[in-house]
Tab-separated table of C-alpha atoms in Angstrom:
chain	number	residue	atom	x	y	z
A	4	UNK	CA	-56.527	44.233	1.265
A	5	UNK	CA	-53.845	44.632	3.775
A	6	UNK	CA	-51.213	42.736	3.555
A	7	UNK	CA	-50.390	39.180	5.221
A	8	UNK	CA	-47.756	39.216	8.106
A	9	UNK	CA	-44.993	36.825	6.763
A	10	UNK	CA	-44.291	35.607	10.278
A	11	UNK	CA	-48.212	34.806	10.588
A	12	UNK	CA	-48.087	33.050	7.216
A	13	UNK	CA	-45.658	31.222	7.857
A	14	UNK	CA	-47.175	30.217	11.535
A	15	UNK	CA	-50.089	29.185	10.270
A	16	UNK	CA	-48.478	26.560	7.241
A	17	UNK	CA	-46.334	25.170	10.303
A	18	UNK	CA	-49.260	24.125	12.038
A	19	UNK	CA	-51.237	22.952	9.211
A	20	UNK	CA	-47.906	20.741	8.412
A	21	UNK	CA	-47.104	19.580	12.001
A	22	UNK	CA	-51.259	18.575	13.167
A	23	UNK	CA	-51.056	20.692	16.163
A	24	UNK	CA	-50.213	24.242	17.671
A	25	UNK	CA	-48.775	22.729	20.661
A	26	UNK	CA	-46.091	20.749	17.843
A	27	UNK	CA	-45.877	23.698	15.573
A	28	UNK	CA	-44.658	25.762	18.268
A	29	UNK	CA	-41.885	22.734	18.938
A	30	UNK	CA	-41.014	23.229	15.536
A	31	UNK	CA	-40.704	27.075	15.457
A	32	UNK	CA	-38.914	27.248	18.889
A	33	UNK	CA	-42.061	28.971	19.986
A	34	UNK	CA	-44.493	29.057	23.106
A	35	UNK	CA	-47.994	27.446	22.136
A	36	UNK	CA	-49.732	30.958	23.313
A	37	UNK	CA	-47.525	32.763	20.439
A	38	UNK	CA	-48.255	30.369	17.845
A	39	UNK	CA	-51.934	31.008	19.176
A	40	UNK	CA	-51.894	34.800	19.134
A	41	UNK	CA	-50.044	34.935	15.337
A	42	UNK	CA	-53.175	32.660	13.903
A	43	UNK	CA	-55.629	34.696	15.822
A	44	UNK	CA	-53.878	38.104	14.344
A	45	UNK	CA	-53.690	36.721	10.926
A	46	UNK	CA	-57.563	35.325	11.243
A	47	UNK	CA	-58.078	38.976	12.375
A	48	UNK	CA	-56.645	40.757	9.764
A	49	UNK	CA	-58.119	38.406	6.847
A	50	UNK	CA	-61.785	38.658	8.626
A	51	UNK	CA	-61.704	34.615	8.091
A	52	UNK	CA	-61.692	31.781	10.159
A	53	UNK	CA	-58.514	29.821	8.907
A	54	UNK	CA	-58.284	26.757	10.657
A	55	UNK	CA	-60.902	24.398	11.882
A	56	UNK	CA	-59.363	23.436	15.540
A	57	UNK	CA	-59.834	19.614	14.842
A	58	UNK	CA	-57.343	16.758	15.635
A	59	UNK	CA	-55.178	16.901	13.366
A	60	UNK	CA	-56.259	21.097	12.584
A	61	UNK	CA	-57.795	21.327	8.731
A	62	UNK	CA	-57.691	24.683	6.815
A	63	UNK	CA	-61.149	25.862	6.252
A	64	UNK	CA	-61.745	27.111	2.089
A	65	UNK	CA	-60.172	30.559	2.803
A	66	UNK	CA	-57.148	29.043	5.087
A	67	UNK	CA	-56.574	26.704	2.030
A	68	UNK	CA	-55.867	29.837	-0.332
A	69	UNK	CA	-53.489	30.673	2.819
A	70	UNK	CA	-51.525	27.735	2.890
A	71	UNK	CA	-50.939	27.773	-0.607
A	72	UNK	CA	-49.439	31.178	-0.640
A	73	UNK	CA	-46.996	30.337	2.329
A	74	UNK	CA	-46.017	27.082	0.338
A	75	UNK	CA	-45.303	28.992	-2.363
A	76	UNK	CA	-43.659	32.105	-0.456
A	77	UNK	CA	-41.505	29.642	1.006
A	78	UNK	CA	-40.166	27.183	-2.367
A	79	UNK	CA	-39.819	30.591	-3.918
A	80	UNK	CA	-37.896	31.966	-0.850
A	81	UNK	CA	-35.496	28.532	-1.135
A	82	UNK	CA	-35.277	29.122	-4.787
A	83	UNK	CA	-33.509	32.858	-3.950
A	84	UNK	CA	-31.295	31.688	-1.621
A	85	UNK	CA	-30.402	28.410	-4.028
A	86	UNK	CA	-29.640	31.501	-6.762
A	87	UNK	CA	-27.775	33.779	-4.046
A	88	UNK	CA	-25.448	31.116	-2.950
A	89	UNK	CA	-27.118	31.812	0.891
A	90	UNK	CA	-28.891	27.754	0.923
A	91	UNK	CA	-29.646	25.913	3.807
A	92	UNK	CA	-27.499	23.927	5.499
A	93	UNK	CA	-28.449	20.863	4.193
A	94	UNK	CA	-28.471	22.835	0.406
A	95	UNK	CA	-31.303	21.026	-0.895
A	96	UNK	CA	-34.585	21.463	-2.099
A	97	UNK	CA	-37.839	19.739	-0.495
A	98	UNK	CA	-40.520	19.135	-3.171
A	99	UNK	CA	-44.157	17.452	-1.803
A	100	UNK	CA	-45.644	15.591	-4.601
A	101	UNK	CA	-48.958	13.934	-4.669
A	102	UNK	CA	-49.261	10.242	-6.012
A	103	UNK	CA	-51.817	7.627	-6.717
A	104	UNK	CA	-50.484	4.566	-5.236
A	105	UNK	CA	-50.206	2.052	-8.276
A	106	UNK	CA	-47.428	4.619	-9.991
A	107	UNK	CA	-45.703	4.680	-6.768
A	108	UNK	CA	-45.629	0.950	-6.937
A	109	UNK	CA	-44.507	0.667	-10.546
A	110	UNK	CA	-43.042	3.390	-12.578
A	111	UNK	CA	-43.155	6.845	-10.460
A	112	UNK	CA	-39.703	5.917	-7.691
A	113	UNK	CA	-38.018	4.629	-10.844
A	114	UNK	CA	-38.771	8.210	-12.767
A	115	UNK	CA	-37.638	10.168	-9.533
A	116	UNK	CA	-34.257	8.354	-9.293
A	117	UNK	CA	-33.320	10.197	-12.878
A	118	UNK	CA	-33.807	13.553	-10.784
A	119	UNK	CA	-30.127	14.749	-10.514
A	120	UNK	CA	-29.318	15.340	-6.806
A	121	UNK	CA	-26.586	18.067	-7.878
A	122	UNK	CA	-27.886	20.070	-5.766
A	123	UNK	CA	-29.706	17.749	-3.993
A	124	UNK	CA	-33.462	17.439	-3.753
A	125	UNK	CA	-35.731	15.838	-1.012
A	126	UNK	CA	-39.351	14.865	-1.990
A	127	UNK	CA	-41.933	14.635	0.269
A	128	UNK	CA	-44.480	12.474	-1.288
A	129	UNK	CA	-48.291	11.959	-0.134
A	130	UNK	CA	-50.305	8.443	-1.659
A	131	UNK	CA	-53.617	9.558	-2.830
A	132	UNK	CA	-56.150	7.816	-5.187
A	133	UNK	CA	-55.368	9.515	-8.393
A	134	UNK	CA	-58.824	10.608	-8.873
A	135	UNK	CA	-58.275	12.752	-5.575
A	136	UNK	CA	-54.287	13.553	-5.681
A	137	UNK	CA	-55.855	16.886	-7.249
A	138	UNK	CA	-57.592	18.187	-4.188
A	139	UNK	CA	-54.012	18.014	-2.582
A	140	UNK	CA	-53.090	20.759	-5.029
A	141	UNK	CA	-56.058	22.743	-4.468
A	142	UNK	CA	-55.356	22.500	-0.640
A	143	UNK	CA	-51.661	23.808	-0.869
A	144	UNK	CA	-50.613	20.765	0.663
A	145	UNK	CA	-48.431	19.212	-2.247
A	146	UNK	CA	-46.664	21.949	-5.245
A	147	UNK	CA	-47.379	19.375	-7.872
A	148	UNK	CA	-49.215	15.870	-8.606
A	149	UNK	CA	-50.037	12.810	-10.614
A	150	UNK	CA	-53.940	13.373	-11.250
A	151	UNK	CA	-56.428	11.853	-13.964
A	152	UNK	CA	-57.943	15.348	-13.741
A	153	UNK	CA	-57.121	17.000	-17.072
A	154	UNK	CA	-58.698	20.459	-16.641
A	155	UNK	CA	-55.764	22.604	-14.458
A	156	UNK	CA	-55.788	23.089	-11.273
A	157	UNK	CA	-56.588	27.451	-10.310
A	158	UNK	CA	-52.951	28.231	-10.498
A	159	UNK	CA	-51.430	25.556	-11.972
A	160	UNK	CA	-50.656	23.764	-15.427
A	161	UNK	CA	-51.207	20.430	-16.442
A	162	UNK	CA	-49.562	18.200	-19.037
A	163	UNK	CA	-50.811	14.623	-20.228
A	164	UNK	CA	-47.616	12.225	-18.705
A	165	UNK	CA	-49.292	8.764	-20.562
A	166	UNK	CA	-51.820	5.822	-19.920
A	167	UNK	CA	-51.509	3.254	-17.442
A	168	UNK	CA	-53.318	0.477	-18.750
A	169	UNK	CA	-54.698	-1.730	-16.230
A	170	UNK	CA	-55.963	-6.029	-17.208
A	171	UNK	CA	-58.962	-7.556	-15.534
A	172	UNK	CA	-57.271	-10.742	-14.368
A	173	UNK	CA	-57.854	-13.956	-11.759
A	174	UNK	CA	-56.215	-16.782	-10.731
A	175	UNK	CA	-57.178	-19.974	-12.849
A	176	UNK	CA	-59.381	-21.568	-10.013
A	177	UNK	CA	-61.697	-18.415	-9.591
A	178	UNK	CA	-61.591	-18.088	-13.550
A	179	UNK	CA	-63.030	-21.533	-14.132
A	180	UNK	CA	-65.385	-21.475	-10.568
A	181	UNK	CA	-66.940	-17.622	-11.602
A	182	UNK	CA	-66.480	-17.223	-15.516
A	183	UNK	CA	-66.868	-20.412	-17.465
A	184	UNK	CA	-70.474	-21.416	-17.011
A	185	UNK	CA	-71.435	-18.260	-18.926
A	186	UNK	CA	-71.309	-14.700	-20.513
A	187	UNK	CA	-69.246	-12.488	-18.656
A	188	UNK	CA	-71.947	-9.666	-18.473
A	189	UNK	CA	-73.728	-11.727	-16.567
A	190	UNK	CA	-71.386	-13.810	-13.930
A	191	UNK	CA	-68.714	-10.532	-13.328
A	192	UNK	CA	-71.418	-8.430	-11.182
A	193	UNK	CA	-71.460	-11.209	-9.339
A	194	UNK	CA	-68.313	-12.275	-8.438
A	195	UNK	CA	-66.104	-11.187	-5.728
A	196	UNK	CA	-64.513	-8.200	-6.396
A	197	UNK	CA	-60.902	-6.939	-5.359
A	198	UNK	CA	-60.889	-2.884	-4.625
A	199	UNK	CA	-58.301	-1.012	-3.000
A	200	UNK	CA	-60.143	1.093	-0.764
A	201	UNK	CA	-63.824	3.023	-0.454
A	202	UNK	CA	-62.788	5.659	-2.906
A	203	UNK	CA	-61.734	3.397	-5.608
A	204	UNK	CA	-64.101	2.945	-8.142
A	205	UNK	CA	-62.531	1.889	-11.133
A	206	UNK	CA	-64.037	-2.119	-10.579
A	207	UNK	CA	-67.375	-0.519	-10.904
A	208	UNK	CA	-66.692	1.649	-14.001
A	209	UNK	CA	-65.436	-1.222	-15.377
A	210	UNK	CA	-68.594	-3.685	-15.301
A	211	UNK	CA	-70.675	-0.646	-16.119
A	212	UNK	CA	-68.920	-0.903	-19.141
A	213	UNK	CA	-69.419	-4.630	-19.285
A	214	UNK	CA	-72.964	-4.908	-18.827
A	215	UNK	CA	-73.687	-1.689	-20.340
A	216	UNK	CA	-74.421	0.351	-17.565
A	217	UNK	CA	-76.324	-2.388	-16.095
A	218	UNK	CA	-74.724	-2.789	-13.151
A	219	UNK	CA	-71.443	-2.345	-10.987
A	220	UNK	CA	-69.107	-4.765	-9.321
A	221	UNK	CA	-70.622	-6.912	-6.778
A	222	UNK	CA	-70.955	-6.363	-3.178
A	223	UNK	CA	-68.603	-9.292	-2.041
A	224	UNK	CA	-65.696	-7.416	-1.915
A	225	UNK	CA	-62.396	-7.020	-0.367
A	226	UNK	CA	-60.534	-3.497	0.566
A	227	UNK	CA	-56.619	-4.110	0.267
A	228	UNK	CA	-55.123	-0.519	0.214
A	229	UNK	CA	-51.905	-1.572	-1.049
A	230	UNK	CA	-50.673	-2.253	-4.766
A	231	UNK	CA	-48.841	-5.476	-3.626
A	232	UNK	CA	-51.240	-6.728	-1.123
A	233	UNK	CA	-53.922	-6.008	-3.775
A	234	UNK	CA	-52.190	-8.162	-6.588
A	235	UNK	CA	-51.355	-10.537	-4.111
A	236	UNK	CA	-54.938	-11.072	-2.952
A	237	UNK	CA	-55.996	-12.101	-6.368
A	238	UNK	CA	-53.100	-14.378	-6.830
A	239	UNK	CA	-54.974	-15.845	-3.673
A	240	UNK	CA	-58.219	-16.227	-4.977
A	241	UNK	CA	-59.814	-14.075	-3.129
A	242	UNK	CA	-61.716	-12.201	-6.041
A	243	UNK	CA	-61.208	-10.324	-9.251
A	244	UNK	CA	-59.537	-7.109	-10.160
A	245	UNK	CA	-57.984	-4.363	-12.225
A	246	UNK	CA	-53.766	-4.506	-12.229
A	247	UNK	CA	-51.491	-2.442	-14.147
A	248	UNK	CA	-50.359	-4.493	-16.917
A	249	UNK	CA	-46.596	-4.242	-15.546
A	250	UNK	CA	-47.539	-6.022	-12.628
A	251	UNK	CA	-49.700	-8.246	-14.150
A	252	UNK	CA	-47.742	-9.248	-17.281
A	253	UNK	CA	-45.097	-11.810	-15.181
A	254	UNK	CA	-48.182	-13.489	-13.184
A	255	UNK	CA	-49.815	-13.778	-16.560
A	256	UNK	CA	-46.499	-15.559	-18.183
A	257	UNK	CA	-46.255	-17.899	-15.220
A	258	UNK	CA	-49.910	-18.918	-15.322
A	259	UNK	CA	-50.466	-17.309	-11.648
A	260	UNK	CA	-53.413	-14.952	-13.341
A	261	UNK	CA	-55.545	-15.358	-16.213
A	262	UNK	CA	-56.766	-12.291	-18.320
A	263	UNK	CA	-60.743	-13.695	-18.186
A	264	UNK	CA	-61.502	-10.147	-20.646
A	265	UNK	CA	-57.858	-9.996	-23.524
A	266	UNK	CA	-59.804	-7.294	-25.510
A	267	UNK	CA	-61.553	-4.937	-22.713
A	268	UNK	CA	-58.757	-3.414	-20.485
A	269	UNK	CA	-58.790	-0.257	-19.208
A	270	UNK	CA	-56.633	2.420	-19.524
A	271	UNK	CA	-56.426	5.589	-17.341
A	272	UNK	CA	-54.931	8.747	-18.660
A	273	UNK	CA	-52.473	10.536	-16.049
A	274	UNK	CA	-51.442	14.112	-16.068
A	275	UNK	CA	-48.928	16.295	-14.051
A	276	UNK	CA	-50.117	19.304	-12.437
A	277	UNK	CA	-48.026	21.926	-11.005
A	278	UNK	CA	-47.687	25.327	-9.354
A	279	UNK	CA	-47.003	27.755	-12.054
A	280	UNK	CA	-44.114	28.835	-10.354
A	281	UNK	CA	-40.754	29.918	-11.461
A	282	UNK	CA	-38.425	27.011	-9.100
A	283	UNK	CA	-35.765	25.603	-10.734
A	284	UNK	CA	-36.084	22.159	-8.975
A	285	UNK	CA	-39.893	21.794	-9.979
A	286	UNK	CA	-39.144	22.131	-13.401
A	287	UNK	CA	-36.086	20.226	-13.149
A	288	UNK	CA	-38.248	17.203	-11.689
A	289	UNK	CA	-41.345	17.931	-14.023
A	290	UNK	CA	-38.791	17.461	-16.935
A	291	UNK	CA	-37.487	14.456	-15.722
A	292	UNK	CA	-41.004	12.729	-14.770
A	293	UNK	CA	-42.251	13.731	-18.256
A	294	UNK	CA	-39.375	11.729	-20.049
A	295	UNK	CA	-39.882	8.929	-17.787
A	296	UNK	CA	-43.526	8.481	-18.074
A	297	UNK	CA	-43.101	8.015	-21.996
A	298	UNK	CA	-40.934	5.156	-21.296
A	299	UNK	CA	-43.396	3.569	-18.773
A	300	UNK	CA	-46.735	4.970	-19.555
A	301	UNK	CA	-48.592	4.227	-23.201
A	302	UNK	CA	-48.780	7.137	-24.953
């Protein structure tokens, strides 16, 4: 296969990254019509169609396998000149990271404040459910990620971090209106429910589980697509849900939530997955996130 045009490569990861042509070409000090001509070459030369001209533009399968190369031509690249004493001007090291949004809220920012910024490093972190954060990976868009997917990404390793362990808890009032006439198996499918958005499903696993496989969460539910506002809105009585016990655990104490199921929590295993590439700041930060997690994670 011939080889790929490192200017091309390079073009065509700038536009995936900035949403546009017209704003990749800002960011390259380019004219739109040469960013256009470099991904029509490189399309040309690969016999693929690379990028699917939406709003923002989406790498097709094969411009996926693209975009991770450049990504990892370029941390490699920044690794050399790190090692060369020829850096940036800013000497540091960007890292993207992919994270489900309950360890961003609880014990991920605390992990990446051990990092030591001598040199400094930058991370550039995208919120994804955790049962997704992997598809980032496979994309090229992050180098490594929080992911309950055990089984390695092509190209990658994976290492179990630790289980978050997550409480099925409601305020008092919706305890004692939903709960207490009955067996749980049969009033939870049928109470509100509390989900973070359309891709979470770990409400419905969990009355499966309840009821046997009987039947999921119930369709009265609200979508709050934020760790706080989610805990919040069952503080509220809005409905049930599923909190990480380290948010949960002070409500509990204060009487705020009840735990309506003590022995049937769930716990989610979590794993980090990363390039297997040689970078001195990945490892560096995959070091430090693995002796975090076995502080804040069950293991």
């Amino acid at each position: 296969m011939a080889e790929l045009p490192v200017d091309q490569v390079r073009t065509l990861l700038a536009v995936v990254d900035e949403g546009t042509f017209d704003a990749a070409a800002a960011a390259m000090h380019l004219t739109p019509s040469a960013v256009s001509q470099r991904i029509k070459a490189l399309e040309q030369r690969t016999g693929r169609v690379l990028l699917l001209r939406t709003k923002p533009v989406r790498p097709t399968e094969s411009g996926q396998a693209v975009v991770r190369f450049a990504r990892q031509l370029a941390a490699l690249q920044e690794a050399a000149q790190r090692e060369l004493g020829i850096a940036g001007d800013s000497g540091s090291t960007t890292l993207s990271i992919a994270v489900n949004a309950d360890s961003l809220a609880t014990w991920f920012l605390p992990a990446l404040s051990r990092v030591p910024q001598d040199p400094p490093v930058c991370f550039d972190l995208h919120r994804e459910d955790e049962s997704h954060t992997a598809t980032l990976l496979r994309e090229g868009t992050v180098m490594a990620a929080v992911t309950s997917l055990a089984e390695p990404v092509t190209g990658c390793t994976a290492r179990l971090l630790g289980l978050a362990r997550y409480l099925p808890v409601a305020s008092p009032e919706f305890v004692e209106r939903h709960f207490a006439s009955g067996p749980l198996e049969q009033s939870l499918p049928d109470a509100p429910v509390i989900v973070f958005d359309r891709r979470d499903e770990l409400q419905d696993r969990y009355v499966r589980t309840v009821t046997s496989g009987r039947a999921g969460a119930s369709r009265l539910r609200h979508y709050v697509p934020t760790s706080e506002g989610f805990r919040d809105t069952i503080v509220a009585g809005l409905g049930w849900g599923l909190v990480p016990e380290t948010h949960a655990d002070p409500l509990l104490r204060t009487g705020a939530l009840r735990n309506f199921a003590p022995r049937q929590w769930v716990d989610v295993p979590l794993y980090w997955q990363q390039w297997k590439l040689d970078v001195p700041a990945l490892a560096l930060v995959a070091q430090t996130i693995g002796v975090a997690a076995a502080d804040y994670l069950r293991q």
